[in-house]
CSV table of C-alpha atoms and ligand atoms in Angstrom, one decimal:
chain,number,residue,atom,x,y,z
I,36,MET,CA,0.0,0.0,0.0
I,37,GLY,CA,3.0,2.3,0.6
I,38,THR,CA,3.4,4.9,3.4
I,39,LYS,CA,0.6,7.4,3.6
I,40,LEU,CA,1.2,10.9,4.9
I,41,ILE,CA,-1.6,12.3,7.0
I,42,SER,CA,-2.1,15.5,8.9
I,43,ILE,CA,-4.8,16.8,11.2
I,44,SER,CA,-4.4,20.2,9.9
I,45,SER,CA,-5.8,23.8,10.2
I,46,GLN,CA,-4.5,27.3,10.0
I,47,LYS,CA,-6.2,27.8,13.4
I,48,GLY,CA,-4.6,27.0,16.8
I,49,GLY,CA,-6.4,25.3,19.6
I,50,VAL,CA,-8.9,23.4,17.4
I,51,GLY,CA,-7.6,19.9,18.3
I,52,LYS,CA,-4.8,19.2,15.8
I,53,SER,CA,-2.3,17.8,18.3
I,54,THR,CA,-5.0,16.1,20.4
I,55,PHE,CA,-6.4,14.2,17.4
I,56,THR,CA,-3.0,13.4,16.0
I,57,THR,CA,-2.1,11.6,19.3
I,58,LEU,CA,-5.5,9.9,19.7
I,59,LEU,CA,-5.5,8.6,16.1
I,60,ALA,CA,-1.8,7.6,15.9
I,61,SER,CA,-2.3,5.6,19.2
I,62,ILE,CA,-5.5,3.8,18.2
I,63,LEU,CA,-4.2,3.0,14.7
I,64,TYR,CA,-0.9,1.7,16.1
I,65,TYR,CA,-1.8,0.0,19.4
I,66,GLU,CA,-5.2,-1.2,18.5
I,67,LYS,CA,-5.6,-1.5,14.7
I,68,GLY,CA,-2.1,-3.0,14.2
I,69,PHE,CA,-0.8,-0.4,11.7
I,70,ASN,CA,2.8,0.9,11.8
I,71,VAL,CA,2.8,4.5,12.6
I,72,ALA,CA,5.2,7.4,13.2
I,73,VAL,CA,4.5,10.9,14.3
I,74,ILE,CA,6.6,13.9,13.1
I,75,ASP,CA,6.0,16.9,15.3
I,76,CYS,CA,6.7,20.0,13.3
I,77,ASP,CA,5.2,22.5,15.7
I,78,TYR,CA,8.4,24.3,16.5
I,79,PRO,CA,9.1,25.5,19.3
I,80,GLN,CA,6.2,24.1,21.3
I,81,PHE,CA,6.6,20.5,20.1
I,82,SER,CA,3.6,19.6,22.1
I,83,ILE,CA,3.4,15.9,21.1
I,84,LYS,CA,7.1,15.4,21.6
I,85,LYS,CA,6.8,16.9,25.0
I,86,GLN,CA,3.8,14.9,25.9
I,87,ARG,CA,5.8,11.8,25.0
I,88,GLU,CA,8.6,12.9,27.3
I,89,ARG,CA,6.1,13.6,30.2
I,90,GLU,CA,4.5,10.2,29.7
I,91,LYS,CA,7.8,8.4,29.6
I,92,LYS,CA,8.6,9.8,33.1
I,93,GLN,CA,5.2,8.8,34.4
I,94,ILE,CA,5.6,5.3,33.1
I,95,MET,CA,9.0,5.0,34.7
I,96,SER,CA,7.9,6.3,38.0
I,97,ILE,CA,4.3,4.9,38.5
I,98,ALA,CA,4.1,1.2,38.9
I,99,SER,CA,0.6,0.7,37.5
I,100,PHE,CA,1.6,2.4,34.2
I,101,ASN,CA,4.9,0.6,34.1
I,102,GLN,CA,3.0,-2.7,34.3
I,103,MET,CA,0.5,-1.6,31.7
I,104,ALA,CA,3.3,-0.7,29.3
I,105,GLN,CA,5.1,-3.9,30.0
I,106,SER,CA,2.0,-6.1,29.3
I,107,GLN,CA,1.1,-4.1,26.2
I,108,PHE,CA,4.6,-4.7,24.9
I,109,GLU,CA,4.4,-8.4,25.6
I,110,ARG,CA,1.0,-8.6,23.9
I,111,LEU,CA,1.8,-6.6,20.8
I,112,GLN,CA,5.5,-7.3,20.5
I,113,LYS,CA,6.1,-3.8,19.5
I,114,LYS,CA,7.6,-0.7,21.2
I,115,PRO,CA,5.7,2.6,21.3
I,116,TYR,CA,5.7,4.4,17.9
I,117,PRO,CA,8.4,7.0,17.4
I,118,VAL,CA,7.7,10.7,17.8
I,119,PHE,CA,10.2,12.8,15.9
I,120,SER,CA,10.6,16.5,16.3
I,121,CYS,CA,11.4,18.3,13.0
I,122,GLU,CA,13.1,21.6,13.1
I,123,SER,CA,14.2,21.5,9.5
I,124,PRO,CA,12.2,23.7,7.1
I,125,ASP,CA,12.5,20.8,4.7
I,126,ILE,CA,9.8,18.7,6.4
I,127,LEU,CA,9.1,16.3,3.5
I,128,GLY,CA,12.9,15.7,3.2
I,129,PHE,CA,13.0,15.0,6.9
I,130,ALA,CA,10.2,12.4,6.5
I,131,GLU,CA,12.0,10.9,3.6
I,132,GLU,CA,15.0,10.4,5.8
I,133,VAL,CA,12.9,8.9,8.5
I,134,LEU,CA,11.5,6.4,6.0
I,135,ASN,CA,14.9,5.5,4.6
I,136,LYS,CA,16.4,5.0,8.1
I,137,SER,CA,13.6,2.9,9.5
I,138,SER,CA,13.7,-0.9,9.5
I,139,VAL,CA,9.9,-1.0,9.5
I,140,THR,CA,7.6,0.1,6.7
I,141,TYR,CA,5.3,2.7,8.1
I,142,ASP,CA,1.7,2.5,7.0
I,143,TYR,CA,1.0,6.1,8.2
I,144,ILE,CA,3.1,9.0,9.1
I,145,PHE,CA,1.2,11.8,11.0
I,146,PHE,CA,2.5,15.3,10.8
I,147,ASP,CA,1.6,17.9,13.5
I,148,PHE,CA,2.0,21.4,12.0
I,149,PRO,CA,1.9,24.7,13.8
I,150,GLY,CA,-1.3,26.6,14.3
I,151,THR,CA,-0.3,29.4,12.0
I,152,VAL,CA,0.4,28.4,8.5
I,153,ASN,CA,2.1,31.6,7.5
I,154,SER,CA,5.3,30.2,6.2
I,155,GLU,CA,6.1,28.8,2.8
I,156,HIS,CA,7.8,25.7,4.1
I,157,ILE,CA,4.6,24.6,6.1
I,158,VAL,CA,2.4,25.2,3.1
I,159,LYS,CA,4.8,23.1,1.0
I,160,ALA,CA,4.7,20.3,3.5
I,161,ILE,CA,0.9,20.4,3.8
I,162,LYS,CA,0.6,20.2,0.0
I,163,GLY,CA,2.7,17.0,0.2
I,164,MET,CA,0.2,15.2,2.4
I,165,ASP,CA,-1.8,12.3,1.1
I,166,TYR,CA,-4.7,13.0,3.4
I,167,LEU,CA,-5.8,16.1,5.4
I,168,PHE,CA,-8.4,16.0,8.2
I,169,ILE,CA,-9.5,19.5,9.3
I,170,PRO,CA,-11.1,20.1,12.6
I,171,MET,CA,-13.7,22.8,12.6
I,172,GLU,CA,-15.7,24.6,15.2
I,173,ALA,CA,-19.1,26.2,14.7
I,174,GLU,CA,-18.0,29.6,15.4
I,175,ARG,CA,-18.4,32.1,12.5
I,176,LYS,CA,-14.9,33.4,12.4
I,177,VAL,CA,-13.3,30.0,12.9
I,178,MET,CA,-15.5,28.5,10.2
I,179,GLU,CA,-14.9,31.3,7.7
I,180,SER,CA,-11.1,31.0,7.9
I,181,THR,CA,-11.2,27.2,8.1
I,182,LEU,CA,-13.3,26.8,5.0
I,183,GLU,CA,-11.1,29.2,3.1
I,184,PHE,CA,-8.1,27.1,4.2
I,185,ALA,CA,-9.8,23.8,3.2
I,186,PHE,CA,-11.0,25.2,-0.1
I,187,THR,CA,-7.6,26.6,-1.1
I,188,LEU,CA,-5.9,23.3,-0.3
I,189,SER,CA,-8.5,21.3,-2.1
I,190,GLU,CA,-7.9,23.4,-5.2
I,191,LEU,CA,-4.2,23.0,-4.8
I,192,PHE,CA,-4.5,19.2,-4.4
I,193,LYS,CA,-6.6,19.0,-7.5
I,194,LYS,CA,-4.2,21.2,-9.5
I,195,SER,CA,-1.3,19.1,-8.6
I,196,GLY,CA,-3.2,16.1,-10.0
I,197,LYS,CA,-3.8,14.2,-6.7
I,198,SER,CA,-7.1,13.1,-5.4
I,199,ASP,CA,-8.9,15.6,-3.3
I,200,ASN,CA,-8.4,13.7,0.0
I,201,ILE,CA,-9.5,16.4,2.3
I,202,TYR,CA,-12.1,15.9,5.1
I,203,LEU,CA,-13.5,18.4,7.5
I,204,PHE,CA,-14.8,17.3,10.9
I,205,TRP,CA,-16.7,19.0,13.6
I,206,ASN,CA,-15.0,19.3,17.0
I,207,LYS,CA,-16.1,20.8,20.3
I,208,VAL,CA,-19.7,20.4,19.2
I,209,ASP,CA,-22.3,22.0,21.5
I,210,LYS,CA,-24.9,19.3,22.0
I,211,ARG,CA,-27.7,21.7,22.4
I,212,GLU,CA,-27.0,23.0,18.9
I,213,LYS,CA,-26.3,19.8,17.1
I,214,ASN,CA,-28.6,19.0,14.3
I,215,ASN,CA,-30.1,22.4,13.3
I,216,LEU,CA,-27.1,24.6,13.2
I,217,TYR,CA,-24.6,22.1,12.1
I,218,GLU,CA,-26.8,20.6,9.4
I,219,LYS,CA,-27.5,24.1,8.1
I,220,TYR,CA,-23.8,24.8,7.9
I,221,ASP,CA,-23.2,21.5,6.1
I,222,ILE,CA,-25.9,22.0,3.5
I,223,GLU,CA,-25.8,25.8,3.0
I,224,VAL,CA,-22.1,26.6,3.4
I,225,ILE,CA,-19.9,23.5,3.1
I,226,LYS,CA,-21.5,21.4,0.4
I,227,PRO,CA,-21.6,24.3,-2.2
I,228,LEU,CA,-17.8,24.5,-1.8
I,229,LYS,CA,-17.7,20.8,-2.7
I,230,LEU,CA,-15.9,20.1,0.6
I,231,ARG,CA,-16.7,17.0,2.6
I,232,VAL,CA,-17.6,16.7,6.2
I,233,MET,CA,-17.1,13.5,8.2
I,234,GLU,CA,-20.2,11.9,9.7
I,235,HIS,CA,-18.6,11.5,13.1
I,236,TYR,CA,-18.0,14.6,15.2
I,237,PHE,CA,-16.7,15.3,18.7
I,238,PRO,CA,-18.5,17.0,21.5
I,239,ALA,CA,-16.8,19.6,23.7
I,240,SER,CA,-15.6,17.6,26.7
I,241,SER,CA,-13.0,17.9,29.4
I,242,LYS,CA,-11.9,14.4,28.6
I,243,PHE,CA,-9.7,15.7,25.9
I,244,LYS,CA,-7.4,17.4,28.4
I,245,LYS,CA,-6.8,14.2,30.3
I,246,GLU,CA,-3.4,12.8,29.9
I,247,ILE,CA,-2.1,9.8,31.9
I,248,GLU,CA,-2.1,10.7,35.6
I,249,GLU,CA,-2.1,8.8,38.8
I,250,ASP,CA,-5.0,6.6,37.7
I,251,ALA,CA,-4.3,4.0,35.1
I,252,ARG,CA,-7.9,2.9,34.8
I,253,PHE,CA,-9.0,5.6,32.4
I,254,VAL,CA,-6.3,6.3,29.9
I,255,PHE,CA,-7.6,8.5,27.1
I,256,ASN,CA,-5.1,10.9,25.4
I,257,SER,CA,-1.8,9.1,25.4
I,258,THR,CA,1.1,8.4,23.0
I,259,PHE,CA,1.8,5.2,24.9
I,260,PHE,CA,-1.6,3.6,25.0
I,261,PRO,CA,-4.8,3.6,22.9
I,262,ALA,CA,-7.7,5.5,24.4
I,263,MET,CA,-9.7,3.2,26.6
I,264,LYS,CA,-13.3,2.8,25.9
I,265,ALA,CA,-13.9,3.0,29.7
I,266,ALA,CA,-12.5,6.5,29.7
I,267,THR,CA,-15.3,7.9,27.6
I,268,LYS,CA,-18.1,5.8,28.9
I,269,GLY,CA,-21.3,7.8,29.3
I,270,THR,CA,-20.1,10.5,27.0
I,271,SER,CA,-20.9,10.9,23.3
I,272,ILE,CA,-17.2,10.7,22.3
I,273,ASN,CA,-17.0,8.0,19.7
I,274,LEU,CA,-13.4,7.7,18.8
I,275,GLU,CA,-13.9,4.1,17.6
I,276,GLY,CA,-16.6,5.2,15.1
I,277,PHE,CA,-14.6,8.1,14.0
I,278,THR,CA,-11.5,5.9,13.4
I,279,GLU,CA,-13.6,3.4,11.5
I,280,GLU,CA,-14.9,6.1,9.2
I,281,LEU,CA,-11.5,7.6,8.7
I,282,LEU,CA,-10.1,4.2,7.8
I,283,THR,CA,-12.6,3.8,5.0
I,284,TYR,CA,-11.1,7.0,3.5
I,285,ILE,CA,-7.4,6.2,4.0
I,286,ASP,CA,-7.3,2.5,3.5
I,287,SER,CA,-9.2,1.2,0.5
I,288,THR,CA,-8.9,-2.4,1.7
I,289,TYR,CA,-10.2,-1.7,5.2
I,290,ASP,CA,-13.8,-2.4,4.6
I,291,LYS,CA,-13.0,-5.7,3.0
I,292,ARG,CA,-10.8,-6.7,5.9
I,293,GLY,CA,-13.5,-5.8,8.3
I,294,LEU,CA,-15.9,-8.0,6.4
I,295,GLN,CA,-13.4,-10.8,6.3
I,296,GLU,CA,-13.0,-10.7,10.0
I,297,LYS,CA,-16.7,-10.8,10.5
I,298,VAL,CA,-17.1,-13.7,8.1
I,299,LEU,CA,-14.3,-15.6,10.0
I,300,GLU,CA,-15.9,-14.8,13.3
I,301,GLU,CA,-19.2,-16.1,12.2
I,302,ALA,CA,-17.6,-19.3,10.8
I,303,VAL,CA,-16.0,-20.1,14.1
N,457,ADP,N1,-13.6,18.2,21.7
N,457,ADP,C1,-12.9,18.9,22.6
N,457,ADP,N2,-13.6,19.4,23.7
N,457,ADP,C2,-12.9,20.1,24.7
N,457,ADP,N3,-11.6,20.4,24.6
N,457,ADP,C3,-11.0,20.0,23.5
N,457,ADP,C4,-11.6,19.2,22.4
N,457,ADP,N4,-10.7,19.0,21.5
N,457,ADP,C5,-9.5,19.6,21.9
N,457,ADP,N5,-9.7,20.2,23.1
N,457,ADP,C6,-8.7,20.9,23.9
N,457,ADP,O1,-8.4,22.1,23.2
N,457,ADP,C7,-7.1,22.5,23.5
N,457,ADP,C8,-6.3,22.7,22.2
N,457,ADP,O2,-6.2,21.4,21.5
N,457,ADP,P1,-4.9,21.1,20.7
N,457,ADP,O3,-5.0,19.7,20.2
N,457,ADP,O4,-3.7,21.4,21.5
N,457,ADP,O5,-5.1,22.1,19.5
N,457,ADP,P2,-4.1,22.5,18.3
N,457,ADP,O6,-3.0,21.5,18.2
N,457,ADP,O7,-5.0,22.6,17.1
N,457,ADP,O8,-3.5,23.9,18.7
N,457,ADP,C9,-6.5,21.4,24.3
N,457,ADP,O9,-6.5,21.8,25.6
N,457,ADP,C10,-7.4,20.2,24.1
N,457,ADP,O10,-7.4,19.4,25.2
N,458,MG,MG1,-0.9,21.7,18.4
Protein backbone atom coordinates (compact mmCIF):
# COMPACT_ATOMS: atom_id res chain seq x y z
CA MET A 1 0.00 0.00 0.00
CA GLY A 2 2.98 2.34 0.57
CA THR A 3 3.38 4.85 3.36
CA LYS A 4 0.60 7.42 3.55
CA LEU A 5 1.24 10.92 4.88
CA ILE A 6 -1.57 12.29 7.01
CA SER A 7 -2.13 15.50 8.87
CA ILE A 8 -4.82 16.76 11.16
CA SER A 9 -4.44 20.25 9.90
CA SER A 10 -5.78 23.75 10.20
CA GLN A 11 -4.51 27.28 10.04
CA LYS A 12 -6.17 27.78 13.41
CA GLY A 13 -4.56 27.04 16.76
CA GLY A 14 -6.41 25.33 19.58
CA VAL A 15 -8.87 23.41 17.41
CA GLY A 16 -7.60 19.93 18.28
CA LYS A 17 -4.81 19.22 15.79
CA SER A 18 -2.32 17.80 18.29
CA THR A 19 -5.00 16.10 20.37
CA PHE A 20 -6.42 14.15 17.44
CA THR A 21 -2.99 13.40 16.01
CA THR A 22 -2.13 11.61 19.25
CA LEU A 23 -5.51 9.92 19.66
CA LEU A 24 -5.50 8.62 16.09
CA ALA A 25 -1.85 7.61 15.94
CA SER A 26 -2.33 5.62 19.16
CA ILE A 27 -5.53 3.85 18.16
CA LEU A 28 -4.15 2.97 14.70
CA TYR A 29 -0.86 1.72 16.12
CA TYR A 30 -1.77 -0.02 19.37
CA GLU A 31 -5.24 -1.21 18.49
CA LYS A 32 -5.61 -1.53 14.74
CA GLY A 33 -2.15 -2.95 14.16
CA PHE A 34 -0.78 -0.40 11.69
CA ASN A 35 2.77 0.86 11.76
CA VAL A 36 2.78 4.53 12.62
CA ALA A 37 5.22 7.36 13.20
CA VAL A 38 4.52 10.93 14.28
CA ILE A 39 6.55 13.90 13.11
CA ASP A 40 6.03 16.90 15.34
CA CYS A 41 6.70 20.00 13.26
CA ASP A 42 5.25 22.48 15.71
CA TYR A 43 8.44 24.34 16.54
CA PRO A 44 9.12 25.48 19.26
CA GLN A 45 6.15 24.09 21.26
CA PHE A 46 6.59 20.50 20.09
CA SER A 47 3.56 19.59 22.15
CA ILE A 48 3.38 15.91 21.13
CA LYS A 49 7.09 15.37 21.58
CA LYS A 50 6.81 16.94 25.04
CA GLN A 51 3.77 14.87 25.90
CA ARG A 52 5.77 11.75 24.96
CA GLU A 53 8.58 12.85 27.31
CA ARG A 54 6.15 13.59 30.17
CA GLU A 55 4.51 10.22 29.71
CA LYS A 56 7.82 8.43 29.62
CA LYS A 57 8.58 9.82 33.08
CA GLN A 58 5.15 8.82 34.39
CA ILE A 59 5.60 5.30 33.08
CA MET A 60 8.99 4.97 34.67
CA SER A 61 7.85 6.28 38.04
CA ILE A 62 4.31 4.93 38.45
CA ALA A 63 4.11 1.18 38.94
CA SER A 64 0.64 0.70 37.46
CA PHE A 65 1.61 2.43 34.19
CA ASN A 66 4.86 0.60 34.09
CA GLN A 67 3.03 -2.70 34.32
CA MET A 68 0.51 -1.65 31.71
CA ALA A 69 3.25 -0.66 29.28
CA GLN A 70 5.06 -3.92 29.96
CA SER A 71 2.05 -6.11 29.32
CA GLN A 72 1.12 -4.14 26.23
CA PHE A 73 4.63 -4.70 24.91
CA GLU A 74 4.38 -8.41 25.58
CA ARG A 75 1.03 -8.64 23.88
CA LEU A 76 1.82 -6.56 20.80
CA GLN A 77 5.51 -7.32 20.51
CA LYS A 78 6.15 -3.76 19.47
CA LYS A 79 7.56 -0.72 21.19
CA PRO A 80 5.72 2.60 21.29
CA TYR A 81 5.66 4.36 17.93
CA PRO A 82 8.37 6.96 17.37
CA VAL A 83 7.68 10.67 17.80
CA PHE A 84 10.20 12.77 15.91
CA SER A 85 10.57 16.49 16.26
CA CYS A 86 11.43 18.26 13.03
CA GLU A 87 13.13 21.63 13.12
CA SER A 88 14.20 21.54 9.52
CA PRO A 89 12.24 23.69 7.07
CA ASP A 90 12.46 20.76 4.66
CA ILE A 91 9.77 18.70 6.36
CA LEU A 92 9.15 16.29 3.49
CA GLY A 93 12.89 15.72 3.19
CA PHE A 94 13.00 14.96 6.91
CA ALA A 95 10.16 12.44 6.46
CA GLU A 96 11.98 10.85 3.55
CA GLU A 97 15.00 10.38 5.78
CA VAL A 98 12.86 8.86 8.54
CA LEU A 99 11.49 6.39 5.98
CA ASN A 100 14.90 5.54 4.64
CA LYS A 101 16.44 4.98 8.05
CA SER A 102 13.62 2.92 9.48
CA SER A 103 13.73 -0.85 9.55
CA VAL A 104 9.93 -1.05 9.50
CA THR A 105 7.65 0.10 6.73
CA TYR A 106 5.28 2.69 8.09
CA ASP A 107 1.67 2.53 6.99
CA TYR A 108 0.99 6.05 8.18
CA ILE A 109 3.07 9.04 9.15
CA PHE A 110 1.22 11.75 11.03
CA PHE A 111 2.46 15.34 10.80
CA ASP A 112 1.59 17.88 13.47
CA PHE A 113 1.97 21.37 12.04
CA PRO A 114 1.95 24.73 13.84
CA GLY A 115 -1.27 26.64 14.34
CA THR A 116 -0.26 29.39 12.01
CA VAL A 117 0.37 28.40 8.47
CA ASN A 118 2.10 31.57 7.46
CA SER A 119 5.33 30.25 6.15
CA GLU A 120 6.14 28.82 2.78
CA HIS A 121 7.76 25.65 4.13
CA ILE A 122 4.65 24.64 6.09
CA VAL A 123 2.42 25.21 3.08
CA LYS A 124 4.79 23.12 1.00
CA ALA A 125 4.66 20.26 3.52
CA ILE A 126 0.87 20.40 3.77
CA LYS A 127 0.64 20.21 -0.01
CA GLY A 128 2.73 17.04 0.18
CA MET A 129 0.25 15.19 2.40
CA ASP A 130 -1.84 12.33 1.06
CA TYR A 131 -4.72 13.04 3.43
CA LEU A 132 -5.82 16.06 5.39
CA PHE A 133 -8.37 16.04 8.18
CA ILE A 134 -9.46 19.47 9.25
CA PRO A 135 -11.11 20.10 12.62
CA MET A 136 -13.71 22.82 12.57
CA GLU A 137 -15.70 24.64 15.20
CA ALA A 138 -19.12 26.16 14.70
CA GLU A 139 -17.98 29.64 15.42
CA ARG A 140 -18.38 32.06 12.52
CA LYS A 141 -14.86 33.41 12.41
CA VAL A 142 -13.27 29.99 12.87
CA MET A 143 -15.52 28.54 10.18
CA GLU A 144 -14.86 31.26 7.67
CA SER A 145 -11.10 30.96 7.86
CA THR A 146 -11.19 27.16 8.14
CA LEU A 147 -13.33 26.81 5.04
CA GLU A 148 -11.08 29.16 3.15
CA PHE A 149 -8.09 27.06 4.22
CA ALA A 150 -9.82 23.81 3.22
CA PHE A 151 -11.03 25.21 -0.10
CA THR A 152 -7.61 26.61 -1.06
CA LEU A 153 -5.92 23.31 -0.28
CA SER A 154 -8.54 21.33 -2.08
CA GLU A 155 -7.91 23.44 -5.20
CA LEU A 156 -4.15 22.98 -4.79
CA PHE A 157 -4.53 19.22 -4.37
CA LYS A 158 -6.63 19.03 -7.53
CA LYS A 159 -4.24 21.23 -9.46
CA SER A 160 -1.28 19.05 -8.56
CA GLY A 161 -3.20 16.11 -9.96
CA LYS A 162 -3.75 14.18 -6.75
CA SER A 163 -7.06 13.10 -5.37
CA ASP A 164 -8.91 15.56 -3.27
CA ASN A 165 -8.40 13.72 0.00
CA ILE A 166 -9.54 16.44 2.35
CA TYR A 167 -12.09 15.90 5.07
CA LEU A 168 -13.49 18.38 7.54
CA PHE A 169 -14.83 17.26 10.89
CA TRP A 170 -16.70 19.03 13.61
CA ASN A 171 -14.99 19.32 16.96
CA LYS A 172 -16.09 20.84 20.26
CA VAL A 173 -19.70 20.45 19.23
CA ASP A 174 -22.26 21.97 21.49
CA LYS A 175 -24.85 19.25 21.99
CA ARG A 176 -27.68 21.70 22.35
CA GLU A 177 -26.99 23.04 18.91
CA LYS A 178 -26.28 19.77 17.14
CA ASN A 179 -28.64 19.05 14.25
CA ASN A 180 -30.14 22.40 13.30
CA LEU A 181 -27.11 24.62 13.24
CA TYR A 182 -24.57 22.05 12.06
CA GLU A 183 -26.81 20.62 9.37
CA LYS A 184 -27.53 24.11 8.15
CA TYR A 185 -23.80 24.79 7.85
CA ASP A 186 -23.23 21.47 6.11
CA ILE A 187 -25.91 22.04 3.52
CA GLU A 188 -25.77 25.77 2.98
CA VAL A 189 -22.10 26.59 3.39
CA ILE A 190 -19.87 23.54 3.07
CA LYS A 191 -21.50 21.42 0.35
CA PRO A 192 -21.62 24.29 -2.18
CA LEU A 193 -17.83 24.55 -1.82
CA LYS A 194 -17.65 20.83 -2.69
CA LEU A 195 -15.93 20.10 0.59
CA ARG A 196 -16.67 16.98 2.60
CA VAL A 197 -17.58 16.70 6.23
CA MET A 198 -17.13 13.49 8.18
CA GLU A 199 -20.20 11.92 9.68
CA HIS A 200 -18.62 11.48 13.09
CA TYR A 201 -18.03 14.56 15.19
CA PHE A 202 -16.73 15.26 18.68
CA PRO A 203 -18.52 16.98 21.52
CA ALA A 204 -16.84 19.56 23.68
CA SER A 205 -15.59 17.57 26.65
CA SER A 206 -13.04 17.92 29.40
CA LYS A 207 -11.86 14.36 28.63
CA PHE A 208 -9.65 15.71 25.86
CA LYS A 209 -7.43 17.42 28.38
CA LYS A 210 -6.84 14.22 30.34
CA GLU A 211 -3.40 12.77 29.95
CA ILE A 212 -2.12 9.83 31.92
CA GLU A 213 -2.08 10.74 35.56
CA GLU A 214 -2.09 8.81 38.80
CA ASP A 215 -4.96 6.64 37.72
CA ALA A 216 -4.31 4.01 35.07
CA ARG A 217 -7.92 2.90 34.84
CA PHE A 218 -8.99 5.63 32.43
CA VAL A 219 -6.30 6.34 29.90
CA PHE A 220 -7.56 8.55 27.07
CA ASN A 221 -5.10 10.94 25.45
CA SER A 222 -1.76 9.13 25.38
CA THR A 223 1.14 8.44 23.03
CA PHE A 224 1.83 5.16 24.86
CA PHE A 225 -1.62 3.61 24.97
CA PRO A 226 -4.77 3.63 22.88
CA ALA A 227 -7.71 5.51 24.36
CA MET A 228 -9.67 3.16 26.60
CA LYS A 229 -13.35 2.79 25.93
CA ALA A 230 -13.93 3.01 29.67
CA ALA A 231 -12.48 6.53 29.66
CA THR A 232 -15.32 7.91 27.57
CA LYS A 233 -18.15 5.76 28.86
CA GLY A 234 -21.30 7.77 29.33
CA THR A 235 -20.13 10.51 26.97
CA SER A 236 -20.92 10.93 23.28
CA ILE A 237 -17.24 10.69 22.34
CA ASN A 238 -17.01 7.95 19.73
CA LEU A 239 -13.37 7.70 18.79
CA GLU A 240 -13.86 4.14 17.59
CA GLY A 241 -16.59 5.18 15.15
CA PHE A 242 -14.56 8.15 13.97
CA THR A 243 -11.53 5.93 13.38
CA GLU A 244 -13.56 3.38 11.46
CA GLU A 245 -14.92 6.13 9.24
CA LEU A 246 -11.45 7.60 8.75
CA LEU A 247 -10.10 4.19 7.79
CA THR A 248 -12.64 3.85 5.02
CA TYR A 249 -11.07 6.98 3.49
CA ILE A 250 -7.39 6.25 4.04
CA ASP A 251 -7.34 2.49 3.54
CA SER A 252 -9.21 1.20 0.52
CA THR A 253 -8.88 -2.39 1.72
CA TYR A 254 -10.16 -1.68 5.21
CA ASP A 255 -13.84 -2.39 4.57
CA LYS A 256 -12.99 -5.69 3.02
CA ARG A 257 -10.76 -6.67 5.90
CA GLY A 258 -13.50 -5.79 8.35
CA LEU A 259 -15.88 -7.96 6.40
CA GLN A 260 -13.44 -10.84 6.26
CA GLU A 261 -12.99 -10.71 9.99
CA LYS A 262 -16.72 -10.76 10.50
CA VAL A 263 -17.10 -13.72 8.14
CA LEU A 264 -14.34 -15.57 9.97
CA GLU A 265 -15.86 -14.82 13.34
CA GLU A 266 -19.20 -16.13 12.20
CA ALA A 267 -17.61 -19.27 10.80
CA VAL A 268 -15.96 -20.09 14.13
N1 LIG B 1 -13.63 18.19 21.72
C1 LIG B 1 -12.94 18.91 22.62
N2 LIG B 1 -13.55 19.35 23.74
C2 LIG B 1 -12.88 20.08 24.67
N3 LIG B 1 -11.61 20.39 24.57
C3 LIG B 1 -10.95 20.00 23.47
C4 LIG B 1 -11.58 19.23 22.44
N4 LIG B 1 -10.65 18.98 21.49
C5 LIG B 1 -9.51 19.55 21.90
N5 LIG B 1 -9.68 20.18 23.09
C6 LIG B 1 -8.72 20.94 23.89
O1 LIG B 1 -8.40 22.13 23.19
C7 LIG B 1 -7.07 22.51 23.46
C8 LIG B 1 -6.33 22.70 22.15
O2 LIG B 1 -6.19 21.44 21.53
P1 LIG B 1 -4.89 21.09 20.70
O3 LIG B 1 -5.04 19.71 20.20
O4 LIG B 1 -3.67 21.42 21.46
O5 LIG B 1 -5.07 22.13 19.50
P2 LIG B 1 -4.06 22.55 18.33
O6 LIG B 1 -3.03 21.49 18.23
O7 LIG B 1 -4.96 22.63 17.14
O8 LIG B 1 -3.52 23.88 18.72
C9 LIG B 1 -6.45 21.41 24.31
O9 LIG B 1 -6.48 21.83 25.64
C10 LIG B 1 -7.39 20.23 24.10
O10 LIG B 1 -7.42 19.40 25.22
MG1 LIG C 1 -0.92 21.71 18.43
